[in-house]
Short mmCIF file of C-alpha atoms in Angstrom, two decimals:
data_model
loop_
_atom_site.label_atom_id
_atom_site.label_comp_id
_atom_site.label_asym_id
_atom_site.label_seq_id
_atom_site.Cartn_x
_atom_site.Cartn_y
_atom_site.Cartn_z
CA MET A 284 126.88 134.25 21.38
CA ILE A 285 129.94 136.23 22.42
CA LYS A 286 131.93 134.37 25.07
CA ASN A 287 132.64 135.76 28.52
CA GLU A 288 136.40 135.62 27.94
CA VAL A 289 135.99 137.95 24.96
CA ILE A 290 134.01 140.42 27.07
CA LYS A 291 136.62 140.32 29.85
CA THR A 292 139.39 140.92 27.34
CA LEU A 293 137.58 143.90 25.83
CA MET A 294 136.90 145.40 29.27
CA LYS A 295 140.56 145.04 30.21
CA LYS A 296 141.57 146.75 26.98
CA PHE A 297 139.12 149.67 27.03
CA ASP A 298 138.30 150.07 30.76
CA SER A 299 134.89 151.48 29.90
CA SER A 300 131.23 150.54 29.92
CA PHE A 301 130.25 149.34 26.48
CA TYR A 302 127.57 147.95 24.23
CA ILE A 303 128.64 145.00 22.14
CA TYR A 304 126.70 144.05 19.00
CA ASP A 305 127.19 140.55 17.63
CA GLU A 306 127.19 140.64 13.81
CA GLU A 307 126.53 136.91 13.57
CA GLU A 308 123.25 137.28 15.48
CA ILE A 309 122.10 140.13 13.26
CA ILE A 310 122.82 138.13 10.10
CA LYS A 311 120.82 135.19 11.48
CA SER A 312 117.82 137.47 12.03
CA ILE A 313 118.11 139.03 8.56
CA ASP A 314 118.31 135.60 6.95
CA THR A 315 115.31 134.36 8.92
CA LEU A 316 113.07 137.12 7.56
CA LYS A 317 114.41 137.14 4.01
CA ASN A 318 114.27 133.37 3.60
CA LYS A 319 110.81 132.91 5.05
CA PHE A 320 108.94 135.99 3.75
CA SER A 321 109.65 135.48 0.07
CA GLU A 322 106.91 137.85 -1.12
CA PHE A 323 108.11 140.79 0.96
CA GLU A 324 111.05 143.14 1.19
CA PHE A 325 112.34 144.60 4.43
CA LEU A 326 113.29 147.98 5.78
CA TYR A 327 115.43 148.36 8.88
CA SER A 328 114.04 150.95 11.33
CA VAL A 329 117.08 153.15 11.87
CA LYS A 330 115.72 154.67 15.10
CA THR A 331 116.14 151.23 16.68
CA ASN A 332 119.91 151.49 16.48
CA PRO A 333 121.60 153.89 14.02
CA ASN A 334 125.07 152.39 14.42
CA LYS A 335 126.83 152.91 11.08
CA ASN A 336 128.25 149.39 11.04
CA ILE A 337 124.76 147.94 11.40
CA LEU A 338 123.53 150.13 8.55
CA ASN A 339 126.44 148.96 6.40
CA LEU A 340 125.46 145.36 7.16
CA MET A 341 121.87 146.04 6.16
CA LYS A 342 123.05 147.41 2.83
CA GLU A 343 125.22 144.35 2.24
CA HIS A 344 122.18 142.10 2.77
CA GLY A 345 119.76 144.08 0.62
CA VAL A 346 117.76 145.59 3.48
CA GLY A 347 116.58 149.18 3.04
CA THR A 348 115.77 151.64 5.79
CA ASP A 349 112.74 153.14 7.47
CA SER A 350 114.14 156.57 8.35
CA ALA A 351 112.41 158.84 10.86
CA SER A 352 114.43 162.03 10.32
CA PRO A 353 116.51 163.77 7.67
CA HIS A 354 119.66 162.71 9.53
CA GLU A 355 118.62 159.04 9.42
CA VAL A 356 118.08 159.44 5.67
CA GLU A 357 121.60 160.83 5.36
CA LEU A 358 123.04 158.02 7.48
CA SER A 359 121.38 155.60 5.06
CA ASN A 360 122.90 157.49 2.15
CA LEU A 361 126.35 157.20 3.75
CA SER A 362 125.88 153.42 3.80
CA ASN A 363 125.16 153.58 0.04
CA ILE A 364 121.60 152.36 0.41
CA LYS A 365 119.69 153.19 -2.76
CA LYS A 366 117.19 156.03 -2.77
CA ASP A 367 114.20 153.80 -3.54
CA LYS A 368 115.05 151.61 -0.54
CA ILE A 369 115.02 154.54 1.91
CA ILE A 370 111.56 155.60 3.05
CA TYR A 371 111.35 158.71 5.23
CA SER A 372 108.24 158.53 7.37
CA ALA A 373 107.60 160.63 10.47
CA PRO A 374 105.05 163.18 11.66
CA GLY A 375 105.74 166.91 11.69
CA LYS A 376 108.07 167.28 8.71
CA SER A 377 108.95 170.87 7.92
CA LYS A 378 109.55 172.40 4.51
CA LYS A 379 113.24 172.53 5.43
CA ASP A 380 113.21 168.78 6.20
CA ILE A 381 111.61 168.02 2.84
CA GLU A 382 114.04 170.20 0.89
CA ARG A 383 116.97 168.55 2.68
CA VAL A 384 116.11 165.00 1.56
CA ILE A 385 113.83 165.34 -1.47
CA ASP A 386 116.43 163.81 -3.78
CA LYS A 387 117.71 161.25 -1.29
CA CYS A 388 114.72 159.02 -0.46
CA ILE A 389 111.02 158.33 -0.86
CA ILE A 390 109.05 160.63 1.42
CA THR A 391 105.85 159.45 3.04
CA ALA A 392 103.48 162.29 3.95
CA ASP A 393 101.96 162.12 7.41
CA SER A 394 99.18 164.68 6.93
CA TYR A 395 97.31 166.72 4.34
CA ASN A 396 99.49 169.67 5.29
CA GLU A 397 102.59 167.62 4.46
CA LEU A 398 101.08 166.68 1.10
CA ASN A 399 100.71 170.40 0.45
CA LEU A 400 104.30 171.10 1.52
CA LEU A 401 105.57 168.33 -0.72
CA ASN A 402 103.57 169.76 -3.59
CA GLU A 403 104.99 173.25 -2.97
CA VAL A 404 108.59 172.04 -2.89
CA ALA A 405 108.08 169.89 -5.98
CA LYS A 406 106.51 172.86 -7.79
CA SER A 407 109.46 175.08 -6.90
CA LYS A 408 111.75 172.49 -8.47
CA ASN A 409 109.45 172.00 -11.46
CA ILE A 410 109.16 168.26 -10.87
CA LYS A 411 106.43 165.66 -10.39
CA LEU A 412 107.30 164.02 -7.09
CA GLN A 413 106.26 160.49 -6.18
CA VAL A 414 105.35 160.20 -2.50
CA GLY A 415 103.73 157.87 -0.02
CA LEU A 416 100.87 158.58 2.37
CA ARG A 417 100.56 157.26 5.91
CA ILE A 418 97.03 156.19 6.79
CA ASN A 419 95.59 155.77 10.26
CA ALA A 420 93.56 152.65 9.49
CA ASN A 421 90.01 152.28 10.78
CA TYR A 422 91.13 149.10 12.49
CA ASN A 423 92.34 147.89 15.87
CA VAL A 424 94.64 144.87 15.88
CA PHE A 425 93.08 143.61 19.13
CA GLY A 426 89.49 144.04 17.98
CA GLU A 427 88.88 146.98 20.28
CA LYS A 428 87.59 150.46 19.51
CA VAL A 429 89.68 152.38 16.98
CA ILE A 430 91.53 155.35 18.42
CA SER A 431 92.81 158.72 17.33
CA SER A 432 96.47 159.02 16.42
CA LYS A 433 99.08 161.68 15.78
CA TYR A 434 100.22 159.54 12.84
CA GLY A 435 98.82 159.68 9.34
CA VAL A 436 95.43 160.64 7.95
CA ASP A 437 92.29 158.85 9.07
CA GLU A 438 91.13 156.18 6.67
CA GLU A 439 87.50 157.29 6.86
CA GLY A 440 88.41 160.77 5.65
CA LEU A 441 90.21 159.69 2.48
CA LEU A 442 87.33 159.85 0.02
CA GLU A 443 86.12 163.25 1.18
CA ASN A 444 89.63 164.61 0.60
CA LYS A 445 90.08 163.01 -2.83
CA SER A 446 89.49 166.26 -4.72
CA TYR A 447 92.02 168.06 -2.55
CA ILE A 448 94.64 165.39 -3.25
CA ASP A 449 93.84 165.29 -6.96
CA ASN A 450 94.44 169.05 -7.22
CA LEU A 451 98.00 168.76 -5.93
CA GLU A 452 99.50 168.75 -9.41
CA ASN A 453 103.18 168.31 -8.56
CA ILE A 454 102.91 165.15 -6.47
CA GLU A 455 101.69 161.65 -7.15
CA ILE A 456 100.83 159.22 -4.36
CA VAL A 457 102.47 155.91 -5.22
CA GLY A 458 102.41 154.15 -1.86
CA ILE A 459 100.66 153.79 1.46
CA HIS A 460 102.08 153.20 4.91
CA VAL A 461 100.17 151.77 7.87
CA HIS A 462 101.51 150.96 11.32
CA LEU A 463 99.36 150.39 14.39
CA GLN A 464 101.21 148.28 16.95
CA SER A 465 104.69 147.05 17.87
CA GLN A 466 105.84 143.90 19.66
CA ILE A 467 103.02 141.57 18.55
CA LEU A 468 103.64 137.90 19.34
CA ASP A 469 100.43 136.32 18.00
CA TYR A 470 100.89 135.47 14.32
CA LYS A 471 97.12 135.40 13.71
CA ILE A 472 96.81 139.02 14.83
CA ILE A 473 99.59 140.08 12.46
CA TYR A 474 98.10 138.07 9.60
CA ASN A 475 94.65 139.61 10.07
CA TYR A 476 96.26 143.04 10.13
CA TYR A 477 98.12 142.36 6.87
CA GLU A 478 94.86 141.26 5.27
CA TYR A 479 93.18 144.49 6.33
CA VAL A 480 96.03 146.61 4.97
CA LEU A 481 95.81 144.84 1.60
CA LYS A 482 92.07 145.55 1.43
CA LEU A 483 92.81 149.18 2.29
CA ALA A 484 95.46 149.29 -0.44
CA LEU A 485 92.93 147.97 -2.94
CA LEU A 486 90.49 150.70 -1.91
CA CYS A 487 93.22 153.31 -2.38
CA LYS A 488 93.94 152.01 -5.85
CA GLU A 489 90.35 151.61 -7.02
CA LYS A 490 88.59 154.51 -5.24
CA MET A 491 91.38 157.02 -4.70
CA ASN A 492 93.18 156.18 -7.97
CA PHE A 493 96.57 155.96 -6.27
CA LYS A 494 99.12 154.41 -8.63
CA LEU A 495 100.49 152.10 -5.98
CA GLY A 496 104.14 151.20 -6.23
CA PHE A 497 104.47 150.06 -2.62
CA VAL A 498 102.39 148.91 0.32
CA ASN A 499 104.21 149.39 3.61
CA PHE A 500 102.72 147.30 6.43
CA GLY A 501 104.90 148.98 9.04
CA GLY A 502 106.39 146.96 11.88
CA GLY A 503 104.95 144.78 14.59
CA LEU A 504 107.01 141.57 14.56
CA GLY A 505 107.62 140.88 18.22
CA ILE A 506 110.49 139.08 19.90
CA SER A 507 110.56 136.85 22.94
CA TYR A 508 112.40 138.92 25.54
CA GLY A 509 112.39 136.27 28.24
CA LYS A 510 110.80 133.17 29.72
CA SER A 511 107.41 134.77 30.30
CA TYR A 512 106.99 135.68 26.62
CA GLN A 513 105.43 133.49 23.98
CA THR A 514 107.43 133.05 20.78
CA LEU A 515 106.10 134.50 17.54
CA ASP A 516 105.33 131.64 15.13
CA ILE A 517 107.35 132.99 12.22
CA ASP A 518 106.87 129.89 10.07
CA ASN A 519 103.07 130.05 10.15
CA LEU A 520 103.01 133.82 9.76
CA ALA A 521 105.36 133.73 6.78
CA SER A 522 103.55 130.89 5.01
CA MET A 523 100.10 132.44 5.44
CA SER A 524 101.29 135.96 4.60
CA ASN A 525 103.10 134.86 1.44
CA ASP A 526 99.92 133.11 0.27
CA LEU A 527 97.87 136.20 1.11
CA VAL A 528 100.11 138.51 -0.94
CA ARG A 529 100.02 136.14 -3.90
CA LYS A 530 96.21 136.47 -3.93
CA TYR A 531 96.47 140.25 -4.21
CA LYS A 532 99.43 140.47 -6.60
CA SER A 533 97.33 140.53 -9.75
CA LYS A 534 95.21 143.35 -8.28
CA ILE A 535 98.02 145.33 -6.67
CA ASN A 536 101.26 145.23 -8.62
CA ALA A 537 103.48 146.75 -5.94
CA ARG A 538 106.33 146.25 -3.51
CA PHE A 539 105.14 144.70 -0.25
CA ILE A 540 107.22 146.03 2.63
CA ILE A 541 107.65 145.12 6.29
CA GLU A 542 109.61 147.33 8.66
CA SER A 543 111.67 145.67 11.35
CA GLY A 544 113.98 147.00 14.00
CA ARG A 545 114.11 145.07 17.23
CA PHE A 546 113.58 141.72 15.48
CA LEU A 547 116.81 142.26 13.55
CA VAL A 548 119.08 143.68 16.25
CA CYS A 549 117.68 143.45 19.78
CA LYS A 550 119.17 140.11 20.78
CA SER A 551 122.51 140.92 19.17
CA GLY A 552 123.29 143.50 21.83
CA THR A 553 124.67 143.23 25.36
CA TYR A 554 125.39 146.08 27.72
CA VAL A 555 128.51 145.59 29.86
CA THR A 556 129.52 147.74 32.81
CA PRO A 557 131.98 147.24 35.68
CA ILE A 558 131.13 147.24 39.37
CA VAL A 559 132.94 150.22 40.91
CA ASP A 560 131.71 149.94 44.51
CA ILE A 561 129.81 147.60 46.83
CA LYS A 562 128.00 148.75 49.96
CA THR A 563 125.23 147.74 52.35
CA SER A 564 122.58 150.14 53.59
CA ARG A 565 120.04 148.95 56.15
CA ASN A 566 120.27 145.33 55.02
CA VAL A 567 120.18 146.14 51.29
CA LYS A 568 123.30 145.13 49.35
CA TYR A 569 124.13 147.59 46.56
CA LEU A 570 126.34 146.91 43.56
CA ILE A 571 127.32 150.32 42.18
CA VAL A 572 128.21 150.26 38.51
CA LYS A 573 129.68 152.73 36.07
CA ASN A 574 127.06 154.26 33.76
CA GLY A 575 123.76 153.09 35.20
CA TYR A 576 120.79 154.76 33.58
CA ASN A 577 123.11 157.10 31.69
CA GLY A 578 124.42 153.92 30.07
CA PHE A 579 121.24 151.87 29.56
CA PHE A 580 118.01 153.64 30.50
CA LYS A 581 115.26 151.12 29.79
CA PRO A 582 115.86 148.84 32.82
CA THR A 583 115.65 151.94 35.03
CA ILE A 584 112.40 152.99 33.37
CA SER A 585 110.99 149.55 34.19
CA GLU A 586 111.95 149.96 37.85
CA MET A 587 110.37 153.43 37.92
CA ILE A 588 107.09 152.20 36.45
CA VAL A 589 106.89 149.20 38.78
CA SER A 590 107.65 151.42 41.78
CA TYR A 591 104.94 153.89 40.78
CA LEU A 592 102.27 151.26 40.03
CA ASP A 593 103.34 148.90 42.83
CA LYS A 594 103.00 145.84 40.59
CA LYS A 595 105.10 143.93 38.07
CA GLU A 596 102.55 142.13 35.91
CA ASP A 597 99.81 143.25 33.53
CA ILE A 598 101.34 146.66 32.85
CA LYS A 599 100.42 148.16 29.48
CA MET A 600 103.28 148.45 26.98
CA MET A 601 104.49 151.96 26.16
CA GLU A 602 106.73 151.24 23.21
CA PRO A 603 109.56 151.73 22.75
CA ILE A 604 110.10 153.12 26.26
CA PHE A 605 108.61 150.20 28.19
CA THR A 606 107.82 146.66 27.09
CA SER A 607 107.53 144.71 30.34
CA TYR A 608 109.31 144.42 33.66
CA ASP A 609 111.09 141.21 32.71
CA SER A 610 112.37 142.34 29.31
CA TYR A 611 116.00 142.21 30.45
CA GLU A 612 118.14 139.65 32.21
CA ILE A 613 120.99 140.89 34.37
CA SER A 614 123.95 138.57 34.88
CA LEU A 615 127.45 138.72 36.29
CA ILE A 616 130.88 137.88 34.97
CA LYS A 617 133.28 137.16 37.83
CA LEU A 618 136.93 137.99 37.32
CA ASN A 619 137.92 135.21 39.73
CA ASP A 620 136.30 132.37 41.67
CA LYS A 621 136.98 133.83 45.10
CA ASN A 622 133.39 133.36 46.30
CA GLY A 623 132.74 130.00 44.65
CA ASP A 624 129.05 129.29 44.08
CA LYS A 625 127.75 131.73 46.70
CA LYS A 626 124.79 133.87 45.66
CA GLU A 627 123.10 136.89 47.20
CA VAL A 628 120.18 139.23 46.68
CA VAL A 629 121.37 142.63 45.53
CA THR A 630 120.23 145.94 44.08
CA VAL A 631 122.19 147.23 41.09
CA GLY A 632 122.55 151.01 40.89
CA GLY A 633 124.62 153.44 38.88
CA ASN A 634 127.05 156.17 39.87
CA LEU A 635 124.77 159.15 39.17
CA CYS A 636 123.77 161.64 41.86
CA THR A 637 120.10 160.67 41.75
CA SER A 638 118.19 158.00 43.65
CA ALA A 639 116.41 157.10 40.39
CA ASP A 640 119.62 155.55 39.05
CA ILE A 641 118.64 151.93 39.76
CA LEU A 642 118.96 149.20 37.11
CA ALA A 643 117.44 146.35 39.15
CA LYS A 644 116.12 145.77 42.66
CA ASP A 645 116.39 142.63 44.77
CA ILE A 646 117.79 140.25 42.16
CA LEU A 647 119.73 137.07 42.84
CA LEU A 648 123.32 137.11 41.51
CA PRO A 649 126.58 135.29 42.27
CA LYS A 650 128.44 137.01 45.10
CA ALA A 651 130.28 139.88 43.43
CA GLU A 652 133.53 141.75 43.96
CA ILE A 653 134.54 145.23 42.80
CA ASN A 654 135.62 145.14 39.12
CA ASP A 655 133.37 142.18 38.30
CA LEU A 656 131.15 142.87 35.30
CA ILE A 657 127.39 143.35 35.07
CA LEU A 658 125.79 142.28 31.78
CA ILE A 659 122.31 143.20 30.51
CA ASN A 660 120.91 141.38 27.49
CA ASN A 661 118.50 142.51 24.74
CA ALA A 662 120.51 145.71 24.36
CA GLY A 663 120.70 145.89 20.58
CA SER A 664 117.56 147.97 20.09
CA TYR A 665 116.17 151.12 21.73
CA ALA A 666 119.08 151.08 24.17
CA TYR A 667 121.95 153.45 23.40
CA THR A 668 119.61 155.75 21.45
CA LEU A 669 117.05 156.13 24.25
CA THR A 670 119.58 156.69 27.02
CA PRO A 671 120.29 160.16 28.50
CA LEU A 672 124.00 159.87 27.79
CA LEU A 673 124.80 163.47 28.70
CA PHE A 674 123.28 163.40 32.16
CA SER A 675 125.89 164.36 34.78
CA SER A 676 128.54 164.62 32.03
CA HIS A 677 130.07 161.21 32.59
CA GLU A 678 132.13 159.37 30.00
CA LYS A 679 129.79 157.75 27.50
CA PRO A 680 129.72 153.97 26.97
CA LEU A 681 131.48 152.68 23.87
CA GLU A 682 129.72 150.79 21.09
CA ILE A 683 131.61 147.74 19.85
CA TYR A 684 130.51 146.12 16.60
CA PHE A 685 131.87 142.60 16.87
CA LYS A 686 132.73 140.08 14.17
CA ASN A 687 135.54 138.31 16.01
CA MET A 688 138.49 139.18 18.23
CA ASN A 689 140.51 140.12 15.17
CA ASP A 690 137.75 142.17 13.58
CA TYR A 691 135.69 144.58 15.60
CA LYS A 692 134.90 148.27 15.26
CA ILE A 693 134.48 150.97 17.90
CA ASN A 694 131.96 153.82 17.65
#
């Protein structure tokens, strides 16, 4: 954990709102997954946080990337991640997108139209291209009714489209990708899902004649954001999942892949912003900070949703935009001890010309002064990238990749 004195020193030096990413925390998370899930390899979901220093770290530790755009593929290339460890998977790829990255990664088709586009591009280059296929599994992780999806091709339509796929002479499907749910905290649910995907992979090999080189289980590994969250039992999940894969290895000789984003980087990040004004309006104490929702948007989204629904509990996740109301903890760093141990209920808002720019309402904090610092945790994933940084044309927050006070990098 980065100490408060370090954060105060960096604020004094840069006089700017900033994200700070703790390399030590990221390495701990990488090691946890790699050491426990011995039968799997991991891809880092670049959309979580495309910071180039984080991508460089992933490369150093043998983690590939799940890239959701041609630019994310190219960012992975710049970090010298090998082509076969970069999987480009997203809906709505154009022919231009495919041509841009065809020699830079493994492309996973998201539809039958994309399979056709891949075949056309491969034919124009006179090559046989190995690709993946995303499948919308006939499965619901919570045992409920299966639903439609903009992602992938429906599992139940595979066999009836076999002839179509077989006639695409310039591509060969060598992998499948399935992803149904993020932020799962029950290891039994994840395990059951993995088992289903392996059965689906076996069907694809035996009935569809796919020459499987990889099975991508997608993401789903949840993190405990705060006190109200259960903790994912990684030890049990890893042990059971490793045993499960070993049972299928002789039948499916492939790479078994898990994508992870927030698990690797979420808790490494903290958002730091200074208090620039303090005021009271009709008995409500406001702490006005620099870069509110144009610095870190997700806490504001939570406040908007709670205000609209008029409740804080039992709100459906809308990942990655909204996880839950209590996904973030706001704290204060005081620059002096002028107010001792006094505390007060405050609302924290930003300096944008919109009433929506509220980070937190009616929270208990130590009594603050102008220039004290507001901190928001869990800011390593879906934070900087989801924030409307250009709104109102304010100065953007910095991103600080931190090893120690003698070794940090600024983006």
